[in-house]
Coordinates of C-alpha atoms in Angstrom, one line a residue:
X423 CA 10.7 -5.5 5.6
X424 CA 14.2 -6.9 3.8
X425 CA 16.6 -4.3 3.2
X426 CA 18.4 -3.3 -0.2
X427 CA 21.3 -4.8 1.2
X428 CA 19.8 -8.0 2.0
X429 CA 17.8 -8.4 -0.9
X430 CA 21.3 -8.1 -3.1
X431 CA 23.1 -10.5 -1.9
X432 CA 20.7 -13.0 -0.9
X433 CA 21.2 -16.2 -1.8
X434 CA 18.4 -18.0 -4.3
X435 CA 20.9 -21.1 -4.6
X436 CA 20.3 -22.1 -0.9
X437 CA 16.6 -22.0 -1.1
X438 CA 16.7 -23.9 -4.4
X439 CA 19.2 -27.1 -3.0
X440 CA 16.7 -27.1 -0.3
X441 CA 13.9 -27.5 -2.6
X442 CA 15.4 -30.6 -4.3
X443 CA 16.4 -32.0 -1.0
X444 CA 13.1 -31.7 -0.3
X445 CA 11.5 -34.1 -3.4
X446 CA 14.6 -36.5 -2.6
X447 CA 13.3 -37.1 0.5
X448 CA 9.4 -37.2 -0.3
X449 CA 10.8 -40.2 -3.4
X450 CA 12.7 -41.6 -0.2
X451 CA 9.5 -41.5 1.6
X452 CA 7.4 -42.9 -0.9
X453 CA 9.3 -45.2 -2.0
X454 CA 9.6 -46.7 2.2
X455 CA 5.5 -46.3 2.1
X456 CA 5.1 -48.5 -0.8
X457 CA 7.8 -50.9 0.0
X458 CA 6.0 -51.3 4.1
X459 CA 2.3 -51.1 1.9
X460 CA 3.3 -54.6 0.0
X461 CA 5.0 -55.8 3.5
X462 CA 2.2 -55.6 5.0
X463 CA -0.6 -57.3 2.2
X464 CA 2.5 -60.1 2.0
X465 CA 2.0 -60.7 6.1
X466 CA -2.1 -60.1 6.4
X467 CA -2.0 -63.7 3.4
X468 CA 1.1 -65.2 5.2
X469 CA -0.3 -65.0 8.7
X470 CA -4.4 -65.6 8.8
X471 CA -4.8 -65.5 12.3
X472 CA -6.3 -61.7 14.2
X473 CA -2.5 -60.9 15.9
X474 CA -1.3 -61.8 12.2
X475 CA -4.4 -59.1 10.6
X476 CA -3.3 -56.3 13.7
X477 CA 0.5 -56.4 12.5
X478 CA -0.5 -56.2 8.9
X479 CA -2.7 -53.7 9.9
X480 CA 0.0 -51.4 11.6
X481 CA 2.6 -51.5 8.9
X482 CA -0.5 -50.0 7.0
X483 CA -1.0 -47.6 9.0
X484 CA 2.6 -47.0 9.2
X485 CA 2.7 -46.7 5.3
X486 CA -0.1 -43.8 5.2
X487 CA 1.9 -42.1 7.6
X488 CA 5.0 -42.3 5.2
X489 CA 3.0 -41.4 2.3
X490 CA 1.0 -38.4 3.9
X491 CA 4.6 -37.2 4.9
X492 CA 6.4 -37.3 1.6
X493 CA 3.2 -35.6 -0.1
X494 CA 4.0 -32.4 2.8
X495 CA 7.4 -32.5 1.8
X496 CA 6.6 -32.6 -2.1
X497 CA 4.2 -29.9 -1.3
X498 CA 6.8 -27.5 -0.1
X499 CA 9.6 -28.1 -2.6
X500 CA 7.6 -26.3 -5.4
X501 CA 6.7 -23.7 -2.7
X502 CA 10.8 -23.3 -2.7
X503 CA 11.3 -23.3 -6.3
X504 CA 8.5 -20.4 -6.7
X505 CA 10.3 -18.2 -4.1
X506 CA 13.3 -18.5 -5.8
X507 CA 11.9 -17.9 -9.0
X508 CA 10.0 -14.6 -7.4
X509 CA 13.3 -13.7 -5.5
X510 CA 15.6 -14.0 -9.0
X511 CA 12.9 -11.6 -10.8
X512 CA 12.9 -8.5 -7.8
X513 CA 16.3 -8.9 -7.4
X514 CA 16.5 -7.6 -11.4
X515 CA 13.6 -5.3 -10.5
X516 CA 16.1 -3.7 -7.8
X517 CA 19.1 -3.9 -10.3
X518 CA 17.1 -1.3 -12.7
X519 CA 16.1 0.8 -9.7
X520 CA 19.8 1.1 -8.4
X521 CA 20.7 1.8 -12.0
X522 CA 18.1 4.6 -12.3
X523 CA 19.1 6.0 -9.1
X524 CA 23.2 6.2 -9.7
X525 CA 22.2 7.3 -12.9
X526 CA 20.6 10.3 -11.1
X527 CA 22.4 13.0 -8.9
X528 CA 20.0 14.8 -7.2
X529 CA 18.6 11.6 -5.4
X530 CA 19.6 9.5 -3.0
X531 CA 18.2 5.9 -1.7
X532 CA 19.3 4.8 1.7
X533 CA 18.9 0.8 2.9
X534 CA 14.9 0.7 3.2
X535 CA 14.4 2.4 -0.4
X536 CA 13.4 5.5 0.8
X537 CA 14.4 8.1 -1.6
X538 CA 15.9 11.8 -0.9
X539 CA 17.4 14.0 -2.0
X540 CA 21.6 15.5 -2.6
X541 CA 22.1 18.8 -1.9
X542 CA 22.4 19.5 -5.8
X543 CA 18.7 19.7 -6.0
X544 CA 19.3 23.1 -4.5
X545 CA 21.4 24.4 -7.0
X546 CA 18.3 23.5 -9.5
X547 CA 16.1 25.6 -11.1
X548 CA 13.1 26.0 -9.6
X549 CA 11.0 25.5 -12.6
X550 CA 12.6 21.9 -13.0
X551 CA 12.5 20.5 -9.3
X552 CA 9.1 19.4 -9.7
X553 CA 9.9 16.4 -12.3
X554 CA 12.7 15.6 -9.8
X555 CA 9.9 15.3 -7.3
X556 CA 8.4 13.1 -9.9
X557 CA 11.4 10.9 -10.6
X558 CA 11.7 10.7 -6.5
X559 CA 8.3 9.5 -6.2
X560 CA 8.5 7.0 -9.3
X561 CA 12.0 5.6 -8.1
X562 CA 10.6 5.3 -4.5
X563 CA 7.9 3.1 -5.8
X564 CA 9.9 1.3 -7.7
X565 CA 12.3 0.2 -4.6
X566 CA 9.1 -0.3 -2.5
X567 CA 7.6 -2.2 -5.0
X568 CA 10.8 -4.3 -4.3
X569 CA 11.5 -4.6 -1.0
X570 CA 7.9 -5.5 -0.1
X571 CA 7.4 -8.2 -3.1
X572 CA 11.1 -9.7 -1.8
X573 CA 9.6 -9.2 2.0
X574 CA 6.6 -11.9 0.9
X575 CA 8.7 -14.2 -0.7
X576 CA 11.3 -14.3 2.1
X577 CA 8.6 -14.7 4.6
X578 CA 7.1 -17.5 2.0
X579 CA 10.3 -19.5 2.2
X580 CA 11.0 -18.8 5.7
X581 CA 8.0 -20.7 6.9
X582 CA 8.6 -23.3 4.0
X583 CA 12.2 -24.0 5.6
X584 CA 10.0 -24.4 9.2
X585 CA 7.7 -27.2 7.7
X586 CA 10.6 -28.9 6.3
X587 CA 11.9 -29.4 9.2
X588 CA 8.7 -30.0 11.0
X589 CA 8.9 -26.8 13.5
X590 CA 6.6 -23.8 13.9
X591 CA 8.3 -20.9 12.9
X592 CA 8.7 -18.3 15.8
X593 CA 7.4 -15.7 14.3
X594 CA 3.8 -14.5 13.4
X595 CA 2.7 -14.8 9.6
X596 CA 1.7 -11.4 8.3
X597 CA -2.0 -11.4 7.4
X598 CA -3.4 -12.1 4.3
X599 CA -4.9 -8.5 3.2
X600 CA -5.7 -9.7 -0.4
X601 CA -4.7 -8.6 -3.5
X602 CA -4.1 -4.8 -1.6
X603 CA -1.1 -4.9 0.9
X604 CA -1.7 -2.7 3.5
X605 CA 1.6 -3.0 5.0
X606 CA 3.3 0.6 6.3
X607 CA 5.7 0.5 3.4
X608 CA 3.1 -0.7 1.0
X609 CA 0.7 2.5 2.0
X610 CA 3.3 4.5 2.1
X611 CA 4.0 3.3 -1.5
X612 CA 0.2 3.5 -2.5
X613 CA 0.1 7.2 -0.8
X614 CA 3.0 8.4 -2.8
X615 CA 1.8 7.1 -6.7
X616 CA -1.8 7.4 -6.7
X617 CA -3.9 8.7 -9.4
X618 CA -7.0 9.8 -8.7
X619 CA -9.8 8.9 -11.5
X620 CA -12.8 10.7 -13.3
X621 CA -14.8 11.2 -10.1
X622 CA -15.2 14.4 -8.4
X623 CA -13.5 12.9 -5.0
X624 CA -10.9 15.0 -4.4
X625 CA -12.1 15.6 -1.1
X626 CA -12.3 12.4 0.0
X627 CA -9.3 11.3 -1.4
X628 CA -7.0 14.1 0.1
X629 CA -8.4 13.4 3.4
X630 CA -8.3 9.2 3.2
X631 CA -4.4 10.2 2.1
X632 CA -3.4 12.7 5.2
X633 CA -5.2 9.7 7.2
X634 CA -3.2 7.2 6.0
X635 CA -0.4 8.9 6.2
X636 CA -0.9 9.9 9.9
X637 CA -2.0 6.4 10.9
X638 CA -2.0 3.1 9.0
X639 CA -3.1 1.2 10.8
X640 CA -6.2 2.7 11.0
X641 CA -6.7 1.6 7.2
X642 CA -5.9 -2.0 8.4
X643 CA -8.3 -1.8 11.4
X644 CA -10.9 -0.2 8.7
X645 CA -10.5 -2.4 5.8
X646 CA -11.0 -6.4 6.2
X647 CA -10.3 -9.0 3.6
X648 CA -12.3 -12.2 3.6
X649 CA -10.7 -14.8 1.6
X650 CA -13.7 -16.9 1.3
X651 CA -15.6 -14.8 -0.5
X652 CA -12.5 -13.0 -2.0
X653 CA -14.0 -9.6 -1.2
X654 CA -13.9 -7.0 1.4
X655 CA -15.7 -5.2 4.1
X656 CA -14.6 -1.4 4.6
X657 CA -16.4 0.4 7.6
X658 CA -17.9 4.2 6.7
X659 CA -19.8 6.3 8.8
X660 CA -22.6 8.0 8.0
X661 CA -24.2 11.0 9.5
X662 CA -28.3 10.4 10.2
X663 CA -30.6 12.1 11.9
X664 CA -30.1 10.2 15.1
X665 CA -26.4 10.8 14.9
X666 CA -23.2 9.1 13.2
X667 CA -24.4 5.1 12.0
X668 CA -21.1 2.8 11.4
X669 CA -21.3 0.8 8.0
X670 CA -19.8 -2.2 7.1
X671 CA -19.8 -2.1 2.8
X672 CA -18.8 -5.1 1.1
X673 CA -16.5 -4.4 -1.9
X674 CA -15.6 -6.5 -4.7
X675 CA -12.1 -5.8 -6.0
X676 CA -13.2 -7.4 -9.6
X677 CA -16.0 -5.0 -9.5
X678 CA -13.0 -1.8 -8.9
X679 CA -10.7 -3.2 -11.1
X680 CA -13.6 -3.4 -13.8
X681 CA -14.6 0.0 -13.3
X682 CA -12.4 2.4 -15.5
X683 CA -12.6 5.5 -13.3
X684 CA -11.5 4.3 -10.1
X685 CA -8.4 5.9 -7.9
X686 CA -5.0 3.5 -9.3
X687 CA -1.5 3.2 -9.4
X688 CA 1.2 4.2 -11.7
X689 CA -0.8 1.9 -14.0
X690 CA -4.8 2.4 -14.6
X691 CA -5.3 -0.9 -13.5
X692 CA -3.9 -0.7 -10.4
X693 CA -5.7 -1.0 -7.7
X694 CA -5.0 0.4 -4.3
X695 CA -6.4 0.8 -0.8
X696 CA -7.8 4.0 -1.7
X697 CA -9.6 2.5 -4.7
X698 CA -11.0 -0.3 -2.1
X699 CA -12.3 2.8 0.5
X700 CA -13.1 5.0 -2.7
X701 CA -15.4 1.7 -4.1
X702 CA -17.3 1.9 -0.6
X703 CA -17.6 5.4 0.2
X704 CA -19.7 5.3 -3.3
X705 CA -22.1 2.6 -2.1
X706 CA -22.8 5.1 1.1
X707 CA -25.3 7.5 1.1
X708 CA -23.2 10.2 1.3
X709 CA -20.5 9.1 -0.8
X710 CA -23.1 8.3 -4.0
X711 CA -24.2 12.1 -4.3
X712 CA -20.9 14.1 -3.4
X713 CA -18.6 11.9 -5.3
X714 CA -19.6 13.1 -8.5
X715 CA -20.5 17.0 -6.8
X716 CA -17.2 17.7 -4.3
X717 CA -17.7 18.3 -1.0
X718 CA -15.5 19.9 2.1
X719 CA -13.3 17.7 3.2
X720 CA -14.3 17.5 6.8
X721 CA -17.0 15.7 5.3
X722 CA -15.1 13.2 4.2
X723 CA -13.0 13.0 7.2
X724 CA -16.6 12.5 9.3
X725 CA -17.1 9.4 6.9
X726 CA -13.9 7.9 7.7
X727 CA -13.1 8.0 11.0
X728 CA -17.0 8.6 12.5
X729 CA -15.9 11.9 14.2
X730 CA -16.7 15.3 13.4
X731 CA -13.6 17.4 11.8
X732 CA -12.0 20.5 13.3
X733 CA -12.7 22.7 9.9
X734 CA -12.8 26.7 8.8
X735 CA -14.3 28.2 6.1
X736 CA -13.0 31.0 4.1
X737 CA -10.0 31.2 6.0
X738 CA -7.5 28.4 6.5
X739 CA -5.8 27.1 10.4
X740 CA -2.4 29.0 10.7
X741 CA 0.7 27.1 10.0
X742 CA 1.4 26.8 14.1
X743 CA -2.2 24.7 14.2
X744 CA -1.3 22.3 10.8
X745 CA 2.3 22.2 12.6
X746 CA 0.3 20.8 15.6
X747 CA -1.7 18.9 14.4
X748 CA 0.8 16.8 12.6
X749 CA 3.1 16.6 15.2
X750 CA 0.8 15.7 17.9
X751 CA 1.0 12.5 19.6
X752 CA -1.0 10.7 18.5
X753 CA -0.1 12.3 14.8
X754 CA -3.0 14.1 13.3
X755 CA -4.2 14.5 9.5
X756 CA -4.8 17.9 7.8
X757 CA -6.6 18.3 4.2
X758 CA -7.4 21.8 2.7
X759 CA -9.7 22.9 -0.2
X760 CA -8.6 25.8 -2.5
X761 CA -10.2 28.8 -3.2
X762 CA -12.4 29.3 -6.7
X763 CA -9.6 30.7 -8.9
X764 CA -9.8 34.0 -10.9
X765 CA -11.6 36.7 -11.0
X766 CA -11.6 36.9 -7.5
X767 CA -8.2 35.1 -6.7
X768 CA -4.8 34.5 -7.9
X769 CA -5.1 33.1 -12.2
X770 CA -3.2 29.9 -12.0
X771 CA -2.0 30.7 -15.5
X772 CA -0.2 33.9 -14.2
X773 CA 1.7 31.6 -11.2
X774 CA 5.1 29.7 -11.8
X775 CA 4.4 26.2 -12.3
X776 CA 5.5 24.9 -9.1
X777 CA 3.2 27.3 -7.3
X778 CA 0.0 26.8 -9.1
X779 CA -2.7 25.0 -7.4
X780 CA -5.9 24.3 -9.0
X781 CA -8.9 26.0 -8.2
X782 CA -11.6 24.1 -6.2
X783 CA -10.0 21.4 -5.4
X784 CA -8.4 19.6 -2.3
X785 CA -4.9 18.5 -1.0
X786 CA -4.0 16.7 1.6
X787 CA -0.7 18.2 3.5
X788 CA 2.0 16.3 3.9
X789 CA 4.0 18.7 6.3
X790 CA 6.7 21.3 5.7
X791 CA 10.2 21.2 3.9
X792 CA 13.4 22.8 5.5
X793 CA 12.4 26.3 4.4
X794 CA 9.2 26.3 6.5
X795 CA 6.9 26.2 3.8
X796 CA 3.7 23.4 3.7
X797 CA 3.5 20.7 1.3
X798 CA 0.7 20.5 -0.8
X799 CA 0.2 16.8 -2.2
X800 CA -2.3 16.5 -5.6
X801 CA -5.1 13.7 -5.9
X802 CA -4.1 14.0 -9.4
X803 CA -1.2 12.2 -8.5
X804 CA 2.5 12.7 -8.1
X805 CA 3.3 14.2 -11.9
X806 CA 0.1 16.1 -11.4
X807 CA -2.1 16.9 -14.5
X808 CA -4.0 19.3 -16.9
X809 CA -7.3 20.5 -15.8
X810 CA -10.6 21.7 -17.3
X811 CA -9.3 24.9 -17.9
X812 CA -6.1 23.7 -19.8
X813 CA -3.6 24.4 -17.5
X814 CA -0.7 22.1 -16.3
X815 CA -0.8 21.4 -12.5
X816 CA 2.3 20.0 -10.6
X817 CA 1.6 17.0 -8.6
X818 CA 3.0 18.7 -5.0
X819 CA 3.2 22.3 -4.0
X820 CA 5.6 24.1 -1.6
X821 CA 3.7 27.5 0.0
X822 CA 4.7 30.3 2.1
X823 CA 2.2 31.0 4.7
X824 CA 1.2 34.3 2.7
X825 CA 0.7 31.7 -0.7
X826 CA -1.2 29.7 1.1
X827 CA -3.4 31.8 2.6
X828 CA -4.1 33.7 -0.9
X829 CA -5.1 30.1 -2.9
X830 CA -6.6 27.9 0.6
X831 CA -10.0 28.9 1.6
X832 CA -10.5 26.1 4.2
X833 CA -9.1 23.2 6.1
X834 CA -10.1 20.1 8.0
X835 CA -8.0 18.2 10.4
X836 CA -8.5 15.1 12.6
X837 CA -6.8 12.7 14.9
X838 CA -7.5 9.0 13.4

């Protein structure tokens, strides 16, 4: 992916003189083809005779040839012009991100737009880090959103450039995923801002994210875009009788984007890979009861990745197994559900906003910060949100081992 650095200075003028040298030469072209097109009717009346009608005939031919290769060169010059226009337009996108991140001194943004943060944050209060965590996630996306839209158009004009001057590029095209990119900085992106909806998926969501976040590629190996029939296939699993049956659902992105209470983006009509895997999960079996009930997460986890989960009930795997787990080679993802809430466990209301977790509900971990304690990341997204009971909920969580063995009831981990 194109850097910050890159992406600022590149030059948009280059690509654009290239585009116009491109339609000079197609007129050039054209105008050759028409002026060898009349050469050749002038000779086939001139000279009657069959060698007379074969030399008529090549210059012809010879003026098709001219005329097929100016329309390829005309072809790419608006190619060129739309890359530049693209590349003019992020390169403002990324102005405003820089902006908002000078403007901001508890975070940082180093050259691949990943955001962190200065070593003010700890000087804080506690009570107001968690809409810093907000502003980190929302500035990250914003810089992804970038660097992977500046990433396509580079890559666009790059192998514009090659057919211009007739040479296969040496390099592999990325592959067309759709209107999803499932890139690694585009999941990561997707991971970080997503909302979850109106359906009671929490479990599958927080266990789709510590997936994805453990192994991407498995969402690229497990989601397929067609684009002839502008839809695609998403493998689930499915536990039957006779043991674990692989699926291959068909989804429609028109039908998710259509459907107001599907997992999004920072906007509602964003749509995601986990609104694409979401979308087929709820044409399973499974997935069309216990998406509007809840379930474990090691459920879901089974309907992902076709393996049974390593799970506990009523007591959650000890910070040494989550540390493990994560850290394993191959890395491995870890979701937990929380306990039922008052009167038999902590009130959320009674807890400091950056502690409270909502009762009976799942997070996926993300790992632990620099204190030793485990991240907590909210389906609800990364601002979190109010639930039933009226109570604000931070989008991410940071637990001692004591905390989070007084709200977490039970966790689920598996290698994808």
């Amino acid at each position: 992916m194109i850097g910050c650095t890159a992406l600022r200075s590149y030059d948009t003028s280059a690509l654009k003189e290239r585009g116009e040298i491109a339609s000079q030469q197609a007129d050039k072209l054209e105008h050759t083809a028409s002026a060898t097109r009349q050469q050749a009717g002038e000779l086939s009346q001139s000279w009657s005779d069959s060698n007379g009608q074969t030399a008529s005939g090549k210059l012809s031919q010879r003026a098709d040839e001219l005329h097929a290769e100016a329309e390829r060169l005309r072809g790419i010059a608006p190619i060129l012009a739309d890359c530049v226009q693209e590349l003019t337009a992020i390169k403002q996108s990324l102005s405003q991100a820089d902006a908002a991140s000078q403007a901001n001194q508890y975070l940082t943004v180093d050259d691949h737009g990943r955001v962190g943060f200065t070593d003010k944050l700890a000087q804080l209060e506690a009570d107001k880090r968690p809409e810093q965590y907000a502003n980190a996630d929302k500035l990250q996306h914003q810089y992804f959103q970038a660097l992977d839209a500046a990433s396509r158009a580079d890559e666009k004009a790059a192998l514009a450039l090659y057919a211009l001057r007739g040479i296969a590029p040496p390099f592999q095209a990325k592959p067309d995923t759709g209107p999803v990119d499932l890139s690694d900085e585009a999941i990561a992106d997707q991971l970080a801002n997503s909302k979850q909806g109106r359906y009671g998926d929490c479990y599958f969501l927080s266990s789709l994210t510590a997936i994805a976040r453990a192994n991407p590629q498995f969402i690229r190996d497990h989601i397929k875009w067609d684009p002839k029939t502008g839809k695609y296939t998403v493998t689930i699993y499915e536990n039957a009788i006779f043991g674990v049956v692989e699926r291959k659902i068909t989804v429609d992105p028109k039908e998710v984007a259509a459907d107001t209470g599907h997992t999004h983006g920072p906007k509602d009509s964003d749509l995601n890979f986990l609104s694409i895997y979401e979308a087929a999960y709820r044409k399973s079996v499974h997935g069309s009861i216990f998406t509007n009930t809840g379930c474990p997460p090691s459920a879901a986890m089974l309907a992902i990745t076709g393996n049974e989960a390593d799970f506990t009930l009523l007591k959650p795997h000890s910070f040494d197994e989550i540390r493990k787990t994560l850290n394993a080679k191959p890395p491995g993802a870890v979701a937990v559900g929380t306990n039922t809430g008052p009167p038999l466990y902590p009130d959320p209301a009674k807890q400091p906003f950056e502690n409270r977790i909502v009762p009976y509900h799942a997070y996926s971990v993300k790992g632990f910060d620099e204190q030793g304690r485990i991240i907590l990341a909210n389906t609800w997204g990364p601002n979190g949100g109010t639930g039933s009971d009226g109570i604000d909920y931070p989008g991410e969580v940071h637990l001692t081992e004591e905390e989070f063995r007084k709200f977490i009831m039970q966790s689920s981990r598996t290698v994808p």
